[in-house]
Amino acid sequence: HLPLIGSRFFFVSALLLSLFIPIYPYFSTINPAKEVLSPDLMLRARVVDTIRSDWTSIFREMSGSRPAYLMVVFILQSIFHIKSVSFIMYSPILLFMLLVFSMYYFVRQSYGKNDLAVLSSFLLSSGANFLLGIYLYPLSNLLGLCLVFFSLGLLFSSLKREAVWTGYFSIALFFMVLFVHPWTFFQYCIVIIPFLFIKLKENSYSDYYRFLVKFLVSGLVLILPVFFLLSTNSIRPYLNLVTLSLFIDTFRAVNFVYAGALSNIVPWLLSAYYLSGQSDERDVSKFLRLLVFLTSILFLFLNPFDKSRALINLPLGYFAALGLSKLNLKLDSKNGLIFALFLLFQSIVF
């Protein structure tokens, strides 16, 4: 039903939301006193001031765990020369647009359908990632997700053609995420490793998969010591024992941590609808279900804050788009159009 509305309309809407969402809380008609929206804005601005005065602090700030991200910040700040507070406030515009393009590329390369890629990008732009982006300004997390989605797009493009060098570049790009946002790297790393080993087992005589696995393993052996040498106290999630508080912690993670940015029930229902069905034989379907399975196991042991971290890193826009596509197969053209328009309206209002 997407062509009836126009895939271009959804994609342009996603880009417009990327521009509008970071700036509308500071419109004079909404916020005449220009009150700071985020409790973390000044903290992040101080980091920008520090690295601008001493570029070597990119290896010390944020526990030394995000030097690649801080290097990007230093370069952009050197180019634009704007106040650190303004830099943090308006950086989401660039990162949101990059995230929209990266989601589009990931879905387009992995699933091969342009309409699905556009819808995934729109549902991402009207979802929790953008709300969180203007509340806590997790710029390194947003950049890390961009790199992950571009990397996965390259990986699935490589798998289709068995293009070894594209696969190498995909994994090398993924390694960069470790120095941008370590949490995002490790969450996806525990999925990519078993996924490639499963593919190697299914194609045991393929040199392509053997080369990819060797490159991944040897790369991890090289970069992990460097990361732990640079970083201090960077990846230490507080683990909970599995207790009866699991439901309460989950409720808090969705409705209270991150100011309720994860509480929009519509994409969760669409995602659950997709995941409740039988998986097809596509590589991306196997990857996405493996991602959900392993994240679910990790989720059991995390505190509410880290539970929210794990949830925000999932490609919820992709899941919701797949769920909507599956649902539309059971609806006639008129009802499918009405539901798509409702989803459009509900997403933007939320």
Tab-separated table of C-alpha atoms in Angstrom:
chain	number	residue	atom	x	y	z
A	1	HIS	CA	0.000	0.000	0.000
A	2	LEU	CA	2.993	2.338	0.297
A	3	PRO	CA	3.017	3.300	-3.415
A	4	LEU	CA	-0.528	4.694	-2.981
A	5	ILE	CA	0.814	7.316	-0.615
A	6	GLY	CA	4.204	7.578	-2.223
A	7	SER	CA	7.499	6.270	-0.942
A	8	ARG	CA	9.082	9.648	-1.684
A	9	PHE	CA	6.612	11.304	0.668
A	10	PHE	CA	7.624	9.025	3.545
A	11	PHE	CA	11.343	9.481	2.884
A	12	VAL	CA	11.069	13.268	2.597
A	13	SER	CA	8.978	13.243	5.794
A	14	ALA	CA	11.749	11.339	7.559
A	15	LEU	CA	14.336	13.899	6.449
A	16	LEU	CA	12.097	16.807	7.438
A	17	LEU	CA	11.604	15.279	10.875
A	18	SER	CA	15.402	15.017	11.129
A	19	LEU	CA	15.569	18.773	10.654
A	20	PHE	CA	12.460	19.738	12.647
A	21	ILE	CA	12.718	17.622	15.799
A	22	PRO	CA	16.031	19.067	17.131
A	23	ILE	CA	14.943	22.683	16.705
A	24	TYR	CA	11.224	22.812	17.504
A	25	PRO	CA	11.652	22.632	21.332
A	26	TYR	CA	13.490	25.955	21.085
A	27	PHE	CA	10.889	27.848	19.037
A	28	SER	CA	10.012	31.113	20.766
A	29	THR	CA	6.322	30.219	20.737
A	30	ILE	CA	7.022	26.948	22.569
A	31	ASN	CA	10.009	27.830	24.715
A	32	PRO	CA	10.250	31.641	24.926
A	33	ALA	CA	12.706	31.503	27.841
A	34	LYS	CA	14.994	29.143	25.851
A	35	GLU	CA	15.096	26.719	28.754
A	36	VAL	CA	17.554	23.863	28.238
A	37	LEU	CA	15.624	20.718	27.408
A	38	SER	CA	18.257	18.135	28.274
A	39	PRO	CA	19.688	17.468	31.741
A	40	ASP	CA	22.948	16.392	30.070
A	41	LEU	CA	23.410	19.246	27.602
A	42	MET	CA	25.875	21.289	29.660
A	43	LEU	CA	27.865	18.187	30.600
A	44	ARG	CA	28.340	17.289	26.941
A	45	ALA	CA	29.149	20.891	26.062
A	46	ARG	CA	31.946	20.876	28.630
A	47	VAL	CA	33.472	17.853	26.907
A	48	VAL	CA	33.456	19.790	23.614
A	49	ASP	CA	35.164	22.749	25.308
A	50	THR	CA	37.822	20.458	26.755
A	51	ILE	CA	38.783	18.783	23.494
A	52	ARG	CA	38.713	22.126	21.655
A	53	SER	CA	41.288	23.539	24.065
A	54	ASP	CA	43.402	20.359	24.081
A	55	TRP	CA	42.875	17.872	21.263
A	56	THR	CA	44.872	15.154	23.066
A	57	SER	CA	42.038	14.936	25.607
A	58	ILE	CA	40.072	12.854	23.086
A	59	PHE	CA	42.018	9.929	24.541
A	60	ARG	CA	41.065	10.842	28.118
A	61	GLU	CA	37.546	12.258	28.040
A	62	MET	CA	34.591	9.857	28.453
A	63	SER	CA	36.932	7.373	30.151
A	64	GLY	CA	39.009	7.153	26.982
A	65	SER	CA	36.445	4.828	25.412
A	66	ARG	CA	35.225	7.016	22.513
A	67	PRO	CA	38.303	8.541	20.800
A	68	ALA	CA	36.905	8.142	17.265
A	69	TYR	CA	33.685	9.940	18.190
A	70	LEU	CA	35.582	12.733	19.962
A	71	MET	CA	37.881	13.088	16.962
A	72	VAL	CA	34.816	13.643	14.750
A	73	VAL	CA	33.560	16.239	17.236
A	74	PHE	CA	36.942	17.980	17.251
A	75	ILE	CA	37.073	18.113	13.428
A	76	LEU	CA	33.512	19.423	13.061
A	77	GLN	CA	34.039	22.008	15.800
A	78	SER	CA	37.262	23.126	14.112
A	79	ILE	CA	35.360	23.618	10.850
A	80	PHE	CA	32.244	25.411	12.108
A	81	HIS	CA	33.660	27.329	15.118
A	82	ILE	CA	30.350	27.608	16.968
A	83	LYS	CA	29.665	27.638	20.688
A	84	SER	CA	29.822	24.253	22.316
A	85	VAL	CA	26.221	24.432	23.593
A	86	SER	CA	24.939	25.269	20.114
A	87	PHE	CA	27.111	22.544	18.634
A	88	ILE	CA	25.539	19.908	20.898
A	89	MET	CA	22.012	21.288	20.404
A	90	TYR	CA	22.135	21.149	16.601
A	91	SER	CA	24.402	18.149	16.001
A	92	PRO	CA	21.348	15.822	16.037
A	93	ILE	CA	20.220	17.377	12.740
A	94	LEU	CA	23.237	15.883	10.958
A	95	LEU	CA	23.151	12.631	12.922
A	96	PHE	CA	19.409	12.132	12.442
A	97	MET	CA	19.741	12.547	8.677
A	98	LEU	CA	22.683	10.174	8.646
A	99	LEU	CA	20.670	7.671	10.685
A	100	VAL	CA	17.769	7.863	8.214
A	101	PHE	CA	20.099	7.197	5.273
A	102	SER	CA	21.899	4.383	7.114
A	103	MET	CA	18.617	2.635	7.979
A	104	TYR	CA	17.464	3.002	4.371
A	105	TYR	CA	20.737	1.534	3.099
A	106	PHE	CA	20.656	-1.356	5.594
A	107	VAL	CA	17.098	-2.374	4.686
A	108	ARG	CA	17.568	-1.798	0.944
A	109	GLN	CA	20.673	-3.971	0.802
A	110	SER	CA	19.460	-6.690	3.172
A	111	TYR	CA	15.836	-7.069	2.045
A	112	GLY	CA	15.949	-5.619	-1.442
A	113	LYS	CA	12.675	-3.654	-1.270
A	114	ASN	CA	12.746	0.101	-1.657
A	115	ASP	CA	9.285	0.646	-0.128
A	116	LEU	CA	10.231	-1.316	2.971
A	117	ALA	CA	13.471	0.650	3.302
A	118	VAL	CA	11.615	3.968	3.078
A	119	LEU	CA	8.987	2.893	5.616
A	120	SER	CA	11.698	1.671	8.013
A	121	SER	CA	13.451	5.038	7.766
A	122	PHE	CA	10.234	6.914	8.475
A	123	LEU	CA	9.323	4.753	11.481
A	124	LEU	CA	12.862	5.275	12.784
A	125	SER	CA	12.592	9.056	12.413
A	126	SER	CA	9.286	9.191	14.297
A	127	GLY	CA	10.430	6.780	16.995
A	128	ALA	CA	12.394	6.579	20.213
A	129	ASN	CA	15.872	7.289	18.791
A	130	PHE	CA	14.976	10.822	17.746
A	131	LEU	CA	13.119	11.613	20.971
A	132	LEU	CA	16.075	10.378	22.971
A	133	GLY	CA	18.384	12.378	20.727
A	134	ILE	CA	16.895	15.698	21.854
A	135	TYR	CA	16.467	14.676	25.483
A	136	LEU	CA	19.883	13.266	26.397
A	137	TYR	CA	21.938	14.064	23.265
A	138	PRO	CA	23.576	10.599	23.081
A	139	LEU	CA	25.568	11.692	20.043
A	140	SER	CA	28.116	8.879	20.234
A	141	ASN	CA	25.303	6.317	20.426
A	142	LEU	CA	23.581	7.818	17.382
A	143	LEU	CA	26.829	7.877	15.398
A	144	GLY	CA	27.550	4.299	16.478
A	145	LEU	CA	24.148	3.144	15.214
A	146	CYS	CA	24.741	4.927	11.892
A	147	LEU	CA	28.012	3.039	11.452
A	148	VAL	CA	26.391	-0.260	12.473
A	149	PHE	CA	23.570	0.102	9.942
A	150	PHE	CA	25.930	1.122	7.133
A	151	SER	CA	28.209	-1.786	8.078
A	152	LEU	CA	25.320	-4.266	8.058
A	153	GLY	CA	24.137	-2.933	4.713
A	154	LEU	CA	27.592	-3.562	3.261
A	155	LEU	CA	27.722	-7.004	4.882
A	156	PHE	CA	24.432	-8.171	3.365
A	157	SER	CA	25.391	-6.660	0.018
A	158	SER	CA	28.599	-8.682	0.252
A	159	LEU	CA	26.738	-11.876	1.192
A	160	LYS	CA	24.513	-11.654	-1.882
A	161	ARG	CA	27.473	-11.382	-4.254
A	162	GLU	CA	30.116	-13.118	-2.119
A	163	ALA	CA	32.258	-10.013	-2.576
A	164	VAL	CA	35.175	-10.528	-0.222
A	165	TRP	CA	36.531	-6.974	-0.226
A	166	THR	CA	33.088	-5.505	0.433
A	167	GLY	CA	32.850	-7.900	3.369
A	168	TYR	CA	36.266	-6.804	4.634
A	169	PHE	CA	35.248	-3.144	4.423
A	170	SER	CA	31.995	-3.898	6.245
A	171	ILE	CA	33.799	-5.546	9.147
A	172	ALA	CA	36.457	-2.809	9.265
A	173	LEU	CA	33.687	-0.190	9.472
A	174	PHE	CA	32.072	-2.197	12.257
A	175	PHE	CA	35.365	-2.250	14.192
A	176	MET	CA	35.295	1.561	14.195
A	177	VAL	CA	32.099	1.424	16.262
A	178	LEU	CA	34.163	0.106	19.181
A	179	PHE	CA	35.885	3.502	19.424
A	180	VAL	CA	32.656	5.452	18.883
A	181	HIS	CA	30.181	3.737	21.224
A	182	PRO	CA	31.464	0.521	22.858
A	183	TRP	CA	28.078	-0.584	24.197
A	184	THR	CA	26.573	-0.623	20.683
A	185	PHE	CA	29.623	-2.469	19.366
A	186	PHE	CA	29.428	-5.281	21.910
A	187	GLN	CA	25.652	-5.655	21.562
A	188	TYR	CA	25.999	-6.253	17.822
A	189	CYS	CA	29.297	-8.095	18.076
A	190	ILE	CA	27.698	-10.947	20.046
A	191	VAL	CA	25.299	-11.329	17.107
A	192	ILE	CA	27.631	-10.911	14.124
A	193	ILE	CA	30.127	-13.497	15.404
A	194	PRO	CA	27.679	-16.429	15.717
A	195	PHE	CA	25.851	-15.319	12.543
A	196	LEU	CA	29.023	-15.566	10.436
A	197	PHE	CA	30.004	-18.857	12.066
A	198	ILE	CA	26.546	-20.250	11.248
A	199	LYS	CA	26.961	-19.112	7.645
A	200	LEU	CA	30.406	-20.733	7.555
A	201	LYS	CA	28.929	-23.990	8.846
A	202	GLU	CA	26.213	-23.875	6.167
A	203	ASN	CA	28.840	-23.143	3.490
A	204	SER	CA	31.817	-25.074	4.813
A	205	TYR	CA	33.455	-25.311	1.410
A	206	SER	CA	33.233	-21.579	0.704
A	207	ASP	CA	36.489	-19.637	0.822
A	208	TYR	CA	34.443	-16.439	1.047
A	209	TYR	CA	32.980	-17.221	4.477
A	210	ARG	CA	36.278	-18.629	5.704
A	211	PHE	CA	38.062	-15.393	4.778
A	212	LEU	CA	35.379	-13.267	6.458
A	213	VAL	CA	35.503	-15.233	9.712
A	214	LYS	CA	39.303	-15.125	9.790
A	215	PHE	CA	39.279	-11.377	9.172
A	216	LEU	CA	36.698	-10.833	11.930
A	217	VAL	CA	38.505	-12.957	14.511
A	218	SER	CA	41.974	-11.582	13.745
A	219	GLY	CA	40.605	-8.034	13.815
A	220	LEU	CA	39.039	-8.575	17.243
A	221	VAL	CA	42.314	-9.981	18.540
A	222	LEU	CA	44.076	-6.817	17.396
A	223	ILE	CA	41.607	-4.074	18.376
A	224	LEU	CA	40.263	-5.306	21.727
A	225	PRO	CA	43.623	-4.953	23.547
A	226	VAL	CA	43.966	-1.440	22.106
A	227	PHE	CA	40.484	-0.526	23.304
A	228	PHE	CA	41.007	-1.818	26.841
A	229	LEU	CA	44.400	-0.112	26.946
A	230	LEU	CA	42.807	3.252	26.105
A	231	SER	CA	39.605	2.990	28.098
A	232	THR	CA	38.987	2.924	31.809
A	233	ASN	CA	35.701	1.961	33.418
A	234	SER	CA	33.940	2.068	30.039
A	235	ILE	CA	32.017	-1.199	29.751
A	236	ARG	CA	30.801	-2.293	33.121
A	237	PRO	CA	27.054	-2.801	32.931
A	238	TYR	CA	25.433	-3.395	36.294
A	239	LEU	CA	24.000	-6.897	36.089
A	240	ASN	CA	20.923	-7.953	38.011
A	241	LEU	CA	20.226	-11.508	39.011
A	242	VAL	CA	17.092	-12.852	37.358
A	243	THR	CA	14.491	-12.179	40.034
A	244	LEU	CA	10.810	-11.409	40.351
A	245	SER	CA	11.689	-7.751	39.772
A	246	LEU	CA	12.212	-8.468	36.058
A	247	PHE	CA	8.739	-7.202	35.131
A	248	ILE	CA	9.094	-4.061	37.281
A	249	ASP	CA	12.551	-3.318	35.849
A	250	THR	CA	11.244	-3.781	32.316
A	251	PHE	CA	8.286	-1.494	33.003
A	252	ARG	CA	10.621	1.164	34.373
A	253	ALA	CA	13.020	0.751	31.411
A	254	VAL	CA	10.241	1.360	28.883
A	255	ASN	CA	8.148	4.003	30.655
A	256	PHE	CA	10.487	6.001	32.897
A	257	VAL	CA	14.133	5.671	31.848
A	258	TYR	CA	14.853	8.044	28.942
A	259	ALA	CA	11.696	9.992	29.926
A	260	GLY	CA	9.403	7.404	28.397
A	261	ALA	CA	10.831	7.680	24.862
A	262	LEU	CA	10.359	3.910	24.476
A	263	SER	CA	6.706	3.919	25.549
A	264	ASN	CA	5.083	4.250	22.105
A	265	ILE	CA	3.224	0.961	21.921
A	266	VAL	CA	2.439	0.908	18.178
A	267	PRO	CA	5.937	0.020	16.838
A	268	TRP	CA	6.315	-2.553	19.620
A	269	LEU	CA	3.056	-4.241	18.626
A	270	LEU	CA	4.012	-4.237	14.943
A	271	SER	CA	7.442	-5.638	15.816
A	272	ALA	CA	5.933	-8.365	17.983
A	273	TYR	CA	3.513	-9.222	15.167
A	274	TYR	CA	6.400	-9.691	12.747
A	275	LEU	CA	8.548	-11.673	15.168
A	276	SER	CA	5.636	-13.929	16.169
A	277	GLY	CA	5.451	-15.366	12.665
A	278	GLN	CA	7.610	-18.012	11.085
A	279	SER	CA	10.960	-16.822	9.774
A	280	ASP	CA	11.745	-17.031	6.066
A	281	GLU	CA	15.053	-18.198	4.601
A	282	ARG	CA	16.519	-14.765	4.029
A	283	ASP	CA	19.869	-14.116	5.688
A	284	VAL	CA	18.581	-10.879	7.191
A	285	SER	CA	15.604	-12.667	8.792
A	286	LYS	CA	17.981	-15.078	10.494
A	287	PHE	CA	20.192	-12.190	11.603
A	288	LEU	CA	17.323	-10.115	13.022
A	289	ARG	CA	15.891	-13.030	14.976
A	290	LEU	CA	19.334	-13.889	16.300
A	291	LEU	CA	19.713	-10.249	17.356
A	292	VAL	CA	16.418	-10.357	19.244
A	293	PHE	CA	17.183	-13.754	20.815
A	294	LEU	CA	20.638	-12.814	22.116
A	295	THR	CA	19.527	-9.349	23.238
A	296	SER	CA	16.643	-10.973	25.113
A	297	ILE	CA	19.046	-13.211	27.020
A	298	LEU	CA	21.247	-10.229	27.864
A	299	PHE	CA	18.136	-8.223	28.761
A	300	LEU	CA	17.261	-10.616	31.596
A	301	PHE	CA	20.350	-9.661	33.578
A	302	LEU	CA	20.457	-5.886	33.040
A	303	ASN	CA	19.262	-3.096	35.300
A	304	PRO	CA	16.532	-0.707	33.982
A	305	PHE	CA	19.015	1.806	32.564
A	306	ASP	CA	20.993	-0.818	30.650
A	307	LYS	CA	17.763	-2.503	29.557
A	308	SER	CA	16.804	0.792	27.916
A	309	ARG	CA	20.210	0.961	26.251
A	310	ALA	CA	19.729	-2.495	24.788
A	311	LEU	CA	16.243	-1.649	23.508
A	312	ILE	CA	17.183	1.691	21.952
A	313	ASN	CA	19.885	-0.008	19.860
A	314	LEU	CA	17.473	-2.443	18.227
A	315	PRO	CA	16.393	-1.561	14.644
A	316	LEU	CA	12.800	-1.074	15.783
A	317	GLY	CA	11.879	0.844	12.623
A	318	TYR	CA	12.881	-2.213	10.566
A	319	PHE	CA	10.879	-4.586	12.761
A	320	ALA	CA	7.814	-2.330	12.719
A	321	ALA	CA	7.985	-1.921	8.919
A	322	LEU	CA	8.164	-5.692	8.485
A	323	GLY	CA	5.211	-6.083	10.827
A	324	LEU	CA	3.188	-3.486	8.926
A	325	SER	CA	4.012	-5.131	5.585
A	326	LYS	CA	2.929	-8.501	6.959
A	327	LEU	CA	-0.299	-7.016	8.305
A	328	ASN	CA	-1.091	-5.252	5.031
A	329	LEU	CA	-1.061	-8.586	3.233
A	330	LYS	CA	-4.183	-9.451	5.215
A	331	LEU	CA	-5.948	-6.122	4.609
A	332	ASP	CA	-7.658	-4.855	1.493
A	333	SER	CA	-6.349	-1.774	-0.267
A	334	LYS	CA	-8.707	0.702	1.446
A	335	ASN	CA	-8.157	-0.578	4.994
A	336	GLY	CA	-4.421	-0.817	4.405
A	337	LEU	CA	-4.315	2.829	3.315
A	338	ILE	CA	-6.361	3.932	6.346
A	339	PHE	CA	-4.065	2.022	8.694
A	340	ALA	CA	-0.932	3.471	7.069
A	341	LEU	CA	-2.343	6.997	7.435
A	342	PHE	CA	-3.206	6.301	11.072
A	343	LEU	CA	0.331	5.080	11.675
A	344	LEU	CA	1.724	8.206	10.024
A	345	PHE	CA	-0.439	10.482	12.184
A	346	GLN	CA	0.137	8.547	15.433
A	347	SER	CA	3.920	8.384	14.951
A	348	ILE	CA	4.312	12.097	14.318
A	349	VAL	CA	1.994	13.076	17.191
A	350	PHE	CA	3.908	10.835	19.620
